[in-house]
mmCIF file of C-alpha atoms in Angstrom:
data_model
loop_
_atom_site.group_PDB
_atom_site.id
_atom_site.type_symbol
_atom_site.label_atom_id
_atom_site.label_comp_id
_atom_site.label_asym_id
_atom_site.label_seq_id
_atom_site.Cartn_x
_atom_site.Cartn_y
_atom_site.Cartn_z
ATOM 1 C CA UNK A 1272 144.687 90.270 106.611
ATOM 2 C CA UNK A 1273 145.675 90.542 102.847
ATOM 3 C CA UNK A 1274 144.527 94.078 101.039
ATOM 4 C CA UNK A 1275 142.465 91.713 98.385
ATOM 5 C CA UNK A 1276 140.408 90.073 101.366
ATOM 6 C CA UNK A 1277 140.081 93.714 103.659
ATOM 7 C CA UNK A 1278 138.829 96.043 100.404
ATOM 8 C CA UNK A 1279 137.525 96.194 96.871
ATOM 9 C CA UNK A 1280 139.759 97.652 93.940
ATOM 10 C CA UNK A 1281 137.592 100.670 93.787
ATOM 11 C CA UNK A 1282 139.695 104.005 92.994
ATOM 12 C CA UNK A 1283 139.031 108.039 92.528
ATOM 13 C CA UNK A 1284 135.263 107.402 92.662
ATOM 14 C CA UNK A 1285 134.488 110.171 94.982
ATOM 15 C CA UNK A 1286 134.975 112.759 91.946
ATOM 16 C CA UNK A 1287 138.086 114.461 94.260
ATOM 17 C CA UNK A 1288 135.409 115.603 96.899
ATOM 18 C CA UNK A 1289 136.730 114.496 100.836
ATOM 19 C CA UNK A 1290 133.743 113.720 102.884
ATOM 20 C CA UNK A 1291 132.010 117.215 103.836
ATOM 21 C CA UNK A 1292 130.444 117.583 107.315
ATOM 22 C CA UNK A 1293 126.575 116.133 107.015
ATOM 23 C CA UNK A 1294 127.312 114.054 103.820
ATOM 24 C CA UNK A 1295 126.892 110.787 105.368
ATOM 25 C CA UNK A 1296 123.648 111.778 106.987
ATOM 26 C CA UNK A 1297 122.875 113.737 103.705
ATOM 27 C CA UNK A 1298 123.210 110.320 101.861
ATOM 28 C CA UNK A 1299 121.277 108.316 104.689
ATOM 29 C CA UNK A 1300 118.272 110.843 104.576
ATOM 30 C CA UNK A 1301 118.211 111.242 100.769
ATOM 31 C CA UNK A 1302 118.315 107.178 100.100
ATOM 32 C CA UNK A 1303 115.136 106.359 102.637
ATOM 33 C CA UNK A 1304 113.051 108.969 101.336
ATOM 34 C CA UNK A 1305 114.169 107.993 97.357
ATOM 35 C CA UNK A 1306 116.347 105.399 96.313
ATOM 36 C CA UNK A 1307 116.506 106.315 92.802
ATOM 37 C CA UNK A 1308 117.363 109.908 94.051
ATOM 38 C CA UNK A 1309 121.461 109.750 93.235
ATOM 39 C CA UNK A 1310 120.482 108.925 89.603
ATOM 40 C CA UNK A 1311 117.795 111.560 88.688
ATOM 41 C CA UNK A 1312 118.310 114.515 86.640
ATOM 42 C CA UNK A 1313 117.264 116.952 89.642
ATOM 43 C CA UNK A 1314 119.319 115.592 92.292
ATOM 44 C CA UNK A 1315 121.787 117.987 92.359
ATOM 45 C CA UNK A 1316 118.544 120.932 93.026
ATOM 46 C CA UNK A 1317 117.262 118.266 95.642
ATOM 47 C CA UNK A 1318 120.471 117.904 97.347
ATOM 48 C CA UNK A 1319 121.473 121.240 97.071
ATOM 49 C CA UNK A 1320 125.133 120.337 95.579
ATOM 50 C CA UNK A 1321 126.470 120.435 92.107
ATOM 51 C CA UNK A 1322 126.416 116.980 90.339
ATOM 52 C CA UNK A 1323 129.832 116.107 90.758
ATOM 53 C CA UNK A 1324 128.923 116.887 94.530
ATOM 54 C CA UNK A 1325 125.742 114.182 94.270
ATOM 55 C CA UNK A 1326 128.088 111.452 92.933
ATOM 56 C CA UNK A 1327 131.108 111.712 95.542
ATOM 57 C CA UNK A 1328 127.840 112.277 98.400
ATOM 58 C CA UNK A 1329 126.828 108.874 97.012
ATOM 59 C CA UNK A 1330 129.910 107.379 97.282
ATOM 60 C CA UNK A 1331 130.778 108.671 100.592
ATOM 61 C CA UNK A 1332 127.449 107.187 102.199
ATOM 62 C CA UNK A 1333 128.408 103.717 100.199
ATOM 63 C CA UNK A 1334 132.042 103.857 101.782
ATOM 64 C CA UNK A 1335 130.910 104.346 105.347
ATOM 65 C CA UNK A 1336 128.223 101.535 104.963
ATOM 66 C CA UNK A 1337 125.261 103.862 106.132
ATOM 67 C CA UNK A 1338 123.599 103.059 102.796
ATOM 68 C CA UNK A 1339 124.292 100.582 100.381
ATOM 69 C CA UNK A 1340 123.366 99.477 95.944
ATOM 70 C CA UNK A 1341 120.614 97.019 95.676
ATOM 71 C CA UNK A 1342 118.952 95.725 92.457
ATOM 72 C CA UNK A 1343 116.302 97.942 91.170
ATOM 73 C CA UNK A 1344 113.126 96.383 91.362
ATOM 74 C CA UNK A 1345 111.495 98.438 88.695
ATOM 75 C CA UNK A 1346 113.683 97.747 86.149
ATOM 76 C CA UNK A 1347 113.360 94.883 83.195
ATOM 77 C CA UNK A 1348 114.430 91.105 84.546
ATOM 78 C CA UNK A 1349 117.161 91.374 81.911
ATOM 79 C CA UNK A 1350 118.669 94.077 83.514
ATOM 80 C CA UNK A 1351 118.886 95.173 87.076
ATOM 81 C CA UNK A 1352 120.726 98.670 87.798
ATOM 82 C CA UNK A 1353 121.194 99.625 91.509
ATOM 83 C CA UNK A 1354 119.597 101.349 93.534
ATOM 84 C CA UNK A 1355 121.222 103.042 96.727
ATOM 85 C CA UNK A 1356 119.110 102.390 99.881
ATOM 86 C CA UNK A 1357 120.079 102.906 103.889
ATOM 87 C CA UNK A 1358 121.502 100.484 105.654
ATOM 88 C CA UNK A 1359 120.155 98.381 108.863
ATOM 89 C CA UNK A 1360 123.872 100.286 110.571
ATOM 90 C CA UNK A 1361 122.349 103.616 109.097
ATOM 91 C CA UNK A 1362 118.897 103.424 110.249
ATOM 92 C CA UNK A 1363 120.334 102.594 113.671
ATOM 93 C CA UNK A 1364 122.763 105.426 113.419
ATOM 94 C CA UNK A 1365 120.523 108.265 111.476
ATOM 95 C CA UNK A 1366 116.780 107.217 111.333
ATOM 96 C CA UNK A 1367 113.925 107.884 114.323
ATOM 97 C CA UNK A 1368 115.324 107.268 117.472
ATOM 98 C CA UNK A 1369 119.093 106.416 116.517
ATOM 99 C CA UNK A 1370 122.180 106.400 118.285
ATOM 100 C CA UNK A 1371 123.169 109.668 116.729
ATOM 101 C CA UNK A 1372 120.538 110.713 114.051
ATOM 102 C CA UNK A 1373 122.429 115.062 113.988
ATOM 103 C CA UNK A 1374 125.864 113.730 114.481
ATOM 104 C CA UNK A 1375 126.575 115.707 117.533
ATOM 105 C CA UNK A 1376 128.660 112.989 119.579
ATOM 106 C CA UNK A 1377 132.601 113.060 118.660
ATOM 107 C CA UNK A 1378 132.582 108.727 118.722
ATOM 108 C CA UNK A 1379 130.087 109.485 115.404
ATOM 109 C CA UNK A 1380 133.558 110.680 113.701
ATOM 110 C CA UNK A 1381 135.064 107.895 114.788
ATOM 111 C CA UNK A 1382 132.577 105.639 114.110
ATOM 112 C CA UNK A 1383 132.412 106.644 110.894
ATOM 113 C CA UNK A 1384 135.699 106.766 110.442
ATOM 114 C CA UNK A 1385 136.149 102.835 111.407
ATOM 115 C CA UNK A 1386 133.186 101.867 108.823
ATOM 116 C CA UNK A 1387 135.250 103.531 106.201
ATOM 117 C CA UNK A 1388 137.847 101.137 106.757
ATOM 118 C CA UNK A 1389 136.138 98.174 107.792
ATOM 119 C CA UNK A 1390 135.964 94.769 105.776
ATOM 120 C CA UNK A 1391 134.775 95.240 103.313
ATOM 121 C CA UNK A 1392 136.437 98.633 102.309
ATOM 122 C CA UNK A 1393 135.730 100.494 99.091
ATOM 123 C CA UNK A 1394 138.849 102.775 99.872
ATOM 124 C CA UNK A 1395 141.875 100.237 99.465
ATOM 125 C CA UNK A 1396 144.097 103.539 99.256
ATOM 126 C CA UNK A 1397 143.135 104.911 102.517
ATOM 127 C CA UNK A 1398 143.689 101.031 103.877
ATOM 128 C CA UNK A 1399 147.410 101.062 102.572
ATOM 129 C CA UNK A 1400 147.792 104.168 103.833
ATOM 130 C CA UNK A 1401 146.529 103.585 107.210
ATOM 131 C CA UNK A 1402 146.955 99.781 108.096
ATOM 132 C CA UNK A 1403 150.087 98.799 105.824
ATOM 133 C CA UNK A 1404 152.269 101.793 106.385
ATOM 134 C CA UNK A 1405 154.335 101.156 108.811
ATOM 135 C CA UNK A 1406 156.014 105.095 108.598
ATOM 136 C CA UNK A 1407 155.307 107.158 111.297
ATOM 137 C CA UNK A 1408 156.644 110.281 109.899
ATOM 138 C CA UNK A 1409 156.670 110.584 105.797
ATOM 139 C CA UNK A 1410 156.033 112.969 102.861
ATOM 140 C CA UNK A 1411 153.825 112.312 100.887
ATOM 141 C CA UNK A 1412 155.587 110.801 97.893
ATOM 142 C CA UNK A 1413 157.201 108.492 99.963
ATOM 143 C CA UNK A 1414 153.634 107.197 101.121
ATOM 144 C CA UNK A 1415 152.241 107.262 97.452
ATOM 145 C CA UNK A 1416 155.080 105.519 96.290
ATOM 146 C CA UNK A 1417 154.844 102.902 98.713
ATOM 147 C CA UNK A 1418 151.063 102.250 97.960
ATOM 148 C CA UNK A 1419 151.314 101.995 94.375
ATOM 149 C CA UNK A 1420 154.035 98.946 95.064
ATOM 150 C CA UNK A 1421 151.559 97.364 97.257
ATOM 151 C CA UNK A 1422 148.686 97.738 95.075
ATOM 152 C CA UNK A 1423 151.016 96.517 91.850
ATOM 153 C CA UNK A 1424 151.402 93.145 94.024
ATOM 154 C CA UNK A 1425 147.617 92.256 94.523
ATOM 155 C CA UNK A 1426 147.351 89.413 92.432
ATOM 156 C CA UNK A 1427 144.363 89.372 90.107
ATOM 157 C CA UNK A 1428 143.796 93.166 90.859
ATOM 158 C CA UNK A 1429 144.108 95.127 87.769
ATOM 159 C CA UNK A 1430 146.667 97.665 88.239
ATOM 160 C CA UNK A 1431 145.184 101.383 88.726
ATOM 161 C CA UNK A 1432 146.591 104.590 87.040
ATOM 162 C CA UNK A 1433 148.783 106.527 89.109
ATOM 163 C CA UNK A 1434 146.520 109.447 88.402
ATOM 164 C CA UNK A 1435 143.584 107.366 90.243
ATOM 165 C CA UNK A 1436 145.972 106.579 92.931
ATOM 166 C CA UNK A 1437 147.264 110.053 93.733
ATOM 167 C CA UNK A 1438 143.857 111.625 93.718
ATOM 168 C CA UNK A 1439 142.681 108.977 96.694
ATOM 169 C CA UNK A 1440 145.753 110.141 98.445
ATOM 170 C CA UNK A 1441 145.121 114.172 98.132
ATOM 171 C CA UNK A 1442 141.279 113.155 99.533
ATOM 172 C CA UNK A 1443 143.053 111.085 102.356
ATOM 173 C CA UNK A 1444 145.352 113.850 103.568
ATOM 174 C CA UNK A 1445 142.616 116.523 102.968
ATOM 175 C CA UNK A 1446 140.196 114.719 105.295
ATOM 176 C CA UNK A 1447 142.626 113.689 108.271
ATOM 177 C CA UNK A 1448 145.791 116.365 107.730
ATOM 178 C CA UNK A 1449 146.661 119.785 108.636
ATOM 179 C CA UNK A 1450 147.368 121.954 105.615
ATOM 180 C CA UNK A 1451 150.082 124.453 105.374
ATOM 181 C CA UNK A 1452 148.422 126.923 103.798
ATOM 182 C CA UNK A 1453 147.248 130.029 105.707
ATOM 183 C CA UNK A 1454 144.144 132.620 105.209
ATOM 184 C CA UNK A 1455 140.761 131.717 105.144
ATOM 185 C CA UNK A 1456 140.589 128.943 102.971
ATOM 186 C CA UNK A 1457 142.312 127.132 105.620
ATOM 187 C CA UNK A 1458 139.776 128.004 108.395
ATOM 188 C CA UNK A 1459 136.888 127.002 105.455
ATOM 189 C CA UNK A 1460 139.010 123.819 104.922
ATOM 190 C CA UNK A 1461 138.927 122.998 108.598
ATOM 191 C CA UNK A 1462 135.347 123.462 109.179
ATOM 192 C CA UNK A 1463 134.706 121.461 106.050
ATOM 193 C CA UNK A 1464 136.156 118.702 106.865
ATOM 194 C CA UNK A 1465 134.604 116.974 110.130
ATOM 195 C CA UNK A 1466 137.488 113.823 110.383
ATOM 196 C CA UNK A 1467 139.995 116.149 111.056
ATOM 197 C CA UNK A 1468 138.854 116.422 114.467
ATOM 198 C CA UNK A 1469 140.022 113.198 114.947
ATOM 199 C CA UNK A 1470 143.588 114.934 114.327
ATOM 200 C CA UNK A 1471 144.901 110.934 113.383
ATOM 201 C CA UNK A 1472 147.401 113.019 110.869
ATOM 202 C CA UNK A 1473 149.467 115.574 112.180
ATOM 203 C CA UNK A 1474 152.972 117.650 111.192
ATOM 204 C CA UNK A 1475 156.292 117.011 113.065
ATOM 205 C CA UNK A 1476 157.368 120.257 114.685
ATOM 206 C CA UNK A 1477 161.052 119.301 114.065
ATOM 207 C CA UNK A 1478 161.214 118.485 110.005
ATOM 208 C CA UNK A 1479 157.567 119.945 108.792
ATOM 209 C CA UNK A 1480 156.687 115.973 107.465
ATOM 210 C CA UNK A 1481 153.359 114.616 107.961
ATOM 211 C CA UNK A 1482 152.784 112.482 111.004
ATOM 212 C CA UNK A 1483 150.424 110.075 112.618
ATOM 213 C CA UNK A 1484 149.665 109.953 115.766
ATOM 214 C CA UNK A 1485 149.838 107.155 117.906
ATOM 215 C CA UNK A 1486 148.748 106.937 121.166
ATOM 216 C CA UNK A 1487 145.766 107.455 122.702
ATOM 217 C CA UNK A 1488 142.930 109.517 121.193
ATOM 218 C CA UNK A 1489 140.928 111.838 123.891
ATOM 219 C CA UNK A 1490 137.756 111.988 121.761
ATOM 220 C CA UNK A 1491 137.344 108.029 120.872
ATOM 221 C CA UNK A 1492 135.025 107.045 123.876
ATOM 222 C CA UNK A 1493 135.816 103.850 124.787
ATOM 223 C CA UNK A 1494 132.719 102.274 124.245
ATOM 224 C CA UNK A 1495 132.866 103.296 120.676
ATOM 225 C CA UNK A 1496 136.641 101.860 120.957
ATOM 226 C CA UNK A 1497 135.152 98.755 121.910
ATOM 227 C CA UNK A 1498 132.510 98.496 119.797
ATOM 228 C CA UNK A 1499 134.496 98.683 116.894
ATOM 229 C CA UNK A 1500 137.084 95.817 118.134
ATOM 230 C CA UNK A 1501 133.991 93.273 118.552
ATOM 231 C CA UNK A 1502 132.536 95.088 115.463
ATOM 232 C CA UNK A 1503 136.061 93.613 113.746
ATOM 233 C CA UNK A 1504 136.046 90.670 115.320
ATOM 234 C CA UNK A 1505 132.687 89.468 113.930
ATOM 235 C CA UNK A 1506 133.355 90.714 110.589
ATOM 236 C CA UNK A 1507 136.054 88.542 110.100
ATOM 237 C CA UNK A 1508 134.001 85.479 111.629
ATOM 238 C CA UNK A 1509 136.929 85.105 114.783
ATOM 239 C CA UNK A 1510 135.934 81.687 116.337
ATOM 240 C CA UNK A 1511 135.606 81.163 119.816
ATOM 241 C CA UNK A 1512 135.213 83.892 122.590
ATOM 242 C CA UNK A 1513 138.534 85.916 123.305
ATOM 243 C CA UNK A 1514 141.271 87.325 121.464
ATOM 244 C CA UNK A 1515 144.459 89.085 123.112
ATOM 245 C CA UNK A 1516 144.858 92.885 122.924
ATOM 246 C CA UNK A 1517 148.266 91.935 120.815
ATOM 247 C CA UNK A 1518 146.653 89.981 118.182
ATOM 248 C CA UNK A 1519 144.228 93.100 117.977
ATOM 249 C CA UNK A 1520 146.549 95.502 117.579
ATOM 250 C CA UNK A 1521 149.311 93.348 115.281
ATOM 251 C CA UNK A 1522 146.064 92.402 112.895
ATOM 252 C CA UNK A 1523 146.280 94.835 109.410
ATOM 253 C CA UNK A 1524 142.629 95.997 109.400
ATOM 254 C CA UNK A 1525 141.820 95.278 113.296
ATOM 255 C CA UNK A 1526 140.334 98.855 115.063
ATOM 256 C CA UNK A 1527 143.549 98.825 116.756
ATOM 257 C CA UNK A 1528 145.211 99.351 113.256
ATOM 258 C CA UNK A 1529 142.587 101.728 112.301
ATOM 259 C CA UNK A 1530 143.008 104.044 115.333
ATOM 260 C CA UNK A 1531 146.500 103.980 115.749
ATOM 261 C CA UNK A 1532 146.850 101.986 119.134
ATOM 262 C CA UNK A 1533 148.899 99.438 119.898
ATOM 263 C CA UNK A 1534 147.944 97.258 122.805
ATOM 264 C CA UNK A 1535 149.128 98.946 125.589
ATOM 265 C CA UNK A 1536 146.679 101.921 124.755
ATOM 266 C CA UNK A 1537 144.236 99.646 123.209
ATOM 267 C CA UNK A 1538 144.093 98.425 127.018
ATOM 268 C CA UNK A 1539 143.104 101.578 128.278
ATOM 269 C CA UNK A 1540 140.687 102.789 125.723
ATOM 270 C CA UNK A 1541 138.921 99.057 126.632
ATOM 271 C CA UNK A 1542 138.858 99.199 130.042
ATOM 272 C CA UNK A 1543 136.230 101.733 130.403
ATOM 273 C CA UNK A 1544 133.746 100.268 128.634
ATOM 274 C CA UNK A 1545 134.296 96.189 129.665
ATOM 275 C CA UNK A 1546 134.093 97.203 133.201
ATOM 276 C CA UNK A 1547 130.694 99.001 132.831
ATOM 277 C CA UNK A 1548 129.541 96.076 130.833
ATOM 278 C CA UNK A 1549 128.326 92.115 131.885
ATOM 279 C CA UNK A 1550 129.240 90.830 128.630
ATOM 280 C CA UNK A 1551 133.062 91.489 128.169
ATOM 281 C CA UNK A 1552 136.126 90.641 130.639
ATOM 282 C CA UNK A 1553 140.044 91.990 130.528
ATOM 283 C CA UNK A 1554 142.289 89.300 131.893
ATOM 284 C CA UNK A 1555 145.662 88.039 131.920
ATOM 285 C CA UNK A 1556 145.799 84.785 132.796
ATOM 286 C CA UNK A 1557 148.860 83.820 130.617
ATOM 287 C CA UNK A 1558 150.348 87.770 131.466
ATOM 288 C CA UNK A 1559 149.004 88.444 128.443
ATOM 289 C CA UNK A 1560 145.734 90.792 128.467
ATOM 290 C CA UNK A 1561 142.930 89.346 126.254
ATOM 291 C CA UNK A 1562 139.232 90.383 125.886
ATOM 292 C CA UNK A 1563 136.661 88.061 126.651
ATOM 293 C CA UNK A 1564 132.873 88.646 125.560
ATOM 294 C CA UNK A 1565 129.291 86.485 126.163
ATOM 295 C CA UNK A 1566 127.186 85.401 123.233
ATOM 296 C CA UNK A 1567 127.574 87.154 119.718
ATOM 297 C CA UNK A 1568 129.821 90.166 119.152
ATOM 298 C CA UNK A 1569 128.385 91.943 117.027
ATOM 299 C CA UNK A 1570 124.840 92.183 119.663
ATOM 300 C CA UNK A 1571 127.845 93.457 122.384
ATOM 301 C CA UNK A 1572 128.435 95.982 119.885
ATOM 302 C CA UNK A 1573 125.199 97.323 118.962
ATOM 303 C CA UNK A 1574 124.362 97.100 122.595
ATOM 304 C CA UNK A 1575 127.520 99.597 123.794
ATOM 305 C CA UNK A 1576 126.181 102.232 120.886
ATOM 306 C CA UNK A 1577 122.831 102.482 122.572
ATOM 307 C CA UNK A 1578 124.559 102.689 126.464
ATOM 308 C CA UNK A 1579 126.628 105.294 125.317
ATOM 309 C CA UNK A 1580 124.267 106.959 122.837
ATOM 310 C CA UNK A 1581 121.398 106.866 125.176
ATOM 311 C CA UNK A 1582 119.554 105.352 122.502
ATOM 312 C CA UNK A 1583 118.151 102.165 121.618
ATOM 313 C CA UNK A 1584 117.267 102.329 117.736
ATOM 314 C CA UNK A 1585 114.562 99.431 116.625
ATOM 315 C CA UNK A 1586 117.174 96.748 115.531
ATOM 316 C CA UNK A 1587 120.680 97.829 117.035
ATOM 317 C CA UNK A 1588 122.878 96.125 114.536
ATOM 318 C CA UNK A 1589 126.824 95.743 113.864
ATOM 319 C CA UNK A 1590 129.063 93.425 111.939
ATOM 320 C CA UNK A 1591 128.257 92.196 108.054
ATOM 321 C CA UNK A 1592 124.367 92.269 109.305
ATOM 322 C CA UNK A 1593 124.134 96.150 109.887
ATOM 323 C CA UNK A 1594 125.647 96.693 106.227
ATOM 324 C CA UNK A 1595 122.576 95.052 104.283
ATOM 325 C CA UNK A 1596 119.665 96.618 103.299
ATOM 326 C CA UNK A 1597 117.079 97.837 105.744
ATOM 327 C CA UNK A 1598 114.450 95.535 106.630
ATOM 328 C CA UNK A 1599 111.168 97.749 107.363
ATOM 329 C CA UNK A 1600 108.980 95.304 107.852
ATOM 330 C CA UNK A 1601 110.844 92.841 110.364
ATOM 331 C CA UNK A 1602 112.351 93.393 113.364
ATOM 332 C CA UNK A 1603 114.694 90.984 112.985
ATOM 333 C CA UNK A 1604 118.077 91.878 111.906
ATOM 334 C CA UNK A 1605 119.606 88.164 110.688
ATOM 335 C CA UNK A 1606 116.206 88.151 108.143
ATOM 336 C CA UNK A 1607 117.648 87.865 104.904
ATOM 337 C CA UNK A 1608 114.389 88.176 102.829
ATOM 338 C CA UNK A 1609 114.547 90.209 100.013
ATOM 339 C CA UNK A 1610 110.886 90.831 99.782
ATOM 340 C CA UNK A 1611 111.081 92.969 102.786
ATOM 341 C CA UNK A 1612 113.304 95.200 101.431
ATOM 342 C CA UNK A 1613 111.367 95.341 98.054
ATOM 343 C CA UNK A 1614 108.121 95.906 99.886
ATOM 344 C CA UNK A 1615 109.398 99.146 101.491
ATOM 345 C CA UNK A 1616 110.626 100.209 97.787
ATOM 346 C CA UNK A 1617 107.545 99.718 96.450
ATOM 347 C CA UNK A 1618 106.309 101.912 99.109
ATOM 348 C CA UNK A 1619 108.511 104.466 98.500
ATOM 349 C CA UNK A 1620 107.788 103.973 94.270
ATOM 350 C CA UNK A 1621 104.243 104.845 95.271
ATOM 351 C CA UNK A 1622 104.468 107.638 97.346
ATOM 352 C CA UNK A 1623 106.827 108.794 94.540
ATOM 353 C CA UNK A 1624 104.192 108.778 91.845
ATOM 354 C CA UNK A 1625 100.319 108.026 93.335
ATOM 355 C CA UNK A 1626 99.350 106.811 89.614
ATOM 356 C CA UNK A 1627 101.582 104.261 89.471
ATOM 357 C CA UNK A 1628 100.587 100.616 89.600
ATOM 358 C CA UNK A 1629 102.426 97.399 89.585
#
């Protein structure tokens, strides 16, 4: 997969703020009770953040798909600003009887982490730097020099400053690597930072240079391992019903990419979950292992979040599906009817202001 067809060219919009622990469900939670909350004047006394903070919390929901920018309903025909509202993936995640509505599961880190980088991506940087690096070890020049020769090359992408560039890169390392400072900034920077548990960036004991780590991860449950594989696989509309564990793990973009596996540990972070499930198979029939699954991917998905969650939201949803709008007044996830999400912002308009009438 090509950069151009994986992300947008969106750059530096998270005002130099990495994702803080709670943000995403601070987004999620703000969004369903007001959508026009990330553009009033008091949202930074509502949130409890400075405004620079409300923007980059905005962003940071809109980059791991739990909410999303709709047309404003209430604004003239002539001209329709967004709105941010939750997503059908974030209700299932965050809302009344979600997988994980406090975030206390380590697979909600990685989960979040793969919707971050998941098709389509609003952090093109962080996909460079993760899927098209082929580095293990590296400083971090050499990585920023590298990505700014891959993005010069997207065709019909207009080229972004260096400035732009760099800043995505200091809140990449910030949210996934060590630092080498000392004190108690350092311990502050730690707990602040919640994807650094997932310890995918590391430092090489012999030269002191950053480092990823391959390999198998010990916190990324493997039914969160597979649910973001078949997640993958129906965002990029894969016909028919298997796919080998090397395509997976050669594919730019594929979980396998995301997590740093290649298919021998892709194998065992499967394995797990497909045997514990009726819908997906591990074979070899050509010596080759390739996953097998029944029916529609992206239902296998949602349906290993609420076996391991424990928790079976309203309308599981993964794939393109779980990053539209909420639907509040279906329970189907495919409906595409706009009405229903206007409906429950009308709703929300009222309870807003009682006086108000359409």
């Amino acid at each position: 997969m090509q950069l151009s067809e994986a992300a947008q060219p969106v750059f530096a919009r998270h005002e130099t703020f990495h994702p803080r622990y709670g943000w995403f469900r601070k987004a999620y939670v703000a969004a369903s009770r007001d959508p026009y909350v990330f553009a009033s004047e008091d949202a930074p006394v509502r949130l409890g953040v400075g405004k620079n903070m409300v923007r980059s919390i905005r962003f940071w929901g809109l980059a791991a798909k739990v909410v999303t920018e709709t047309p404003d309903p209430e604004a003239a025909s002539n001209r329709k600003p967004n709105i941010v509202v939750p997503t059908r993936f974030g209700e299932a995640l965050f809302g009344d009887g979600g997988w994980d509505p406090w975030m206390e599961d380590p697979g909600t880190l990685w989960l979040l982490h793969w919707r971050m980088l998941a098709q389509p991506c609003r952090l093109p940087v962080w996909w460079l730097a993760l899927c098209d690096f082929n580095a293990v070890e590296f400083e971090l020049e050499d990585l920023n020099r590298t990505v700014m020769t891959q993005l010069r090359a997207v065709p019909d992408w207009k080229e972004p400053s260096e400035s732009a560039v760099q800043k995505d890169l200091s809140a990449f390392m910030r949210t996934y690597a060590p630092t080498a400072r000392v004190g108690r900034e350092t311990l502050d920077d730690a707990a602040d930072c919640p994807l650094r548990e997932l310890r995918l960036v590391g430092r090489s004991e012999a030269t002191g240079a950053h480092r990823y780590k391959l390999g198998p991860k010990p916190t990324l449950a493997s039914a969160v391992a597979t649910h973001a594989v078949l997640d993958w696989i129906a965002r990029i509309g894969l016909t028919g019903q298997t796919i080998t564990l090397e395509r997976i793990a050669a594919e730019r973009g594929s979980a396998a990419s995301v997590f740093k596996l290649s298919a021998a540990d892709l194998l065992v972070a499967l394995t797990p979950a497909v045997e514990a499930s009726n819908s997906l198979d591990l074979a070899t029939p050509t010596g080759v292992p390739q996953l097998s699954w029944e029916g529609d991917a992206a239902a296998v998905a949602a349906d290993l979040l609420s076996e391991h969650f424990a928790a079976t939201p309203a309308v599981p949803v993964a794939g393109l599906r779980g990053d539209k709008p909420v639907d509040y007044t279906s329970d189907s996830a495919d409906s595409d009817e706009p009405e229903d999400t206007l409906t429950r912002l009308d709703a929300l308009q009222q309870k807003r202001n009682p006086g108000r009438r359409r």
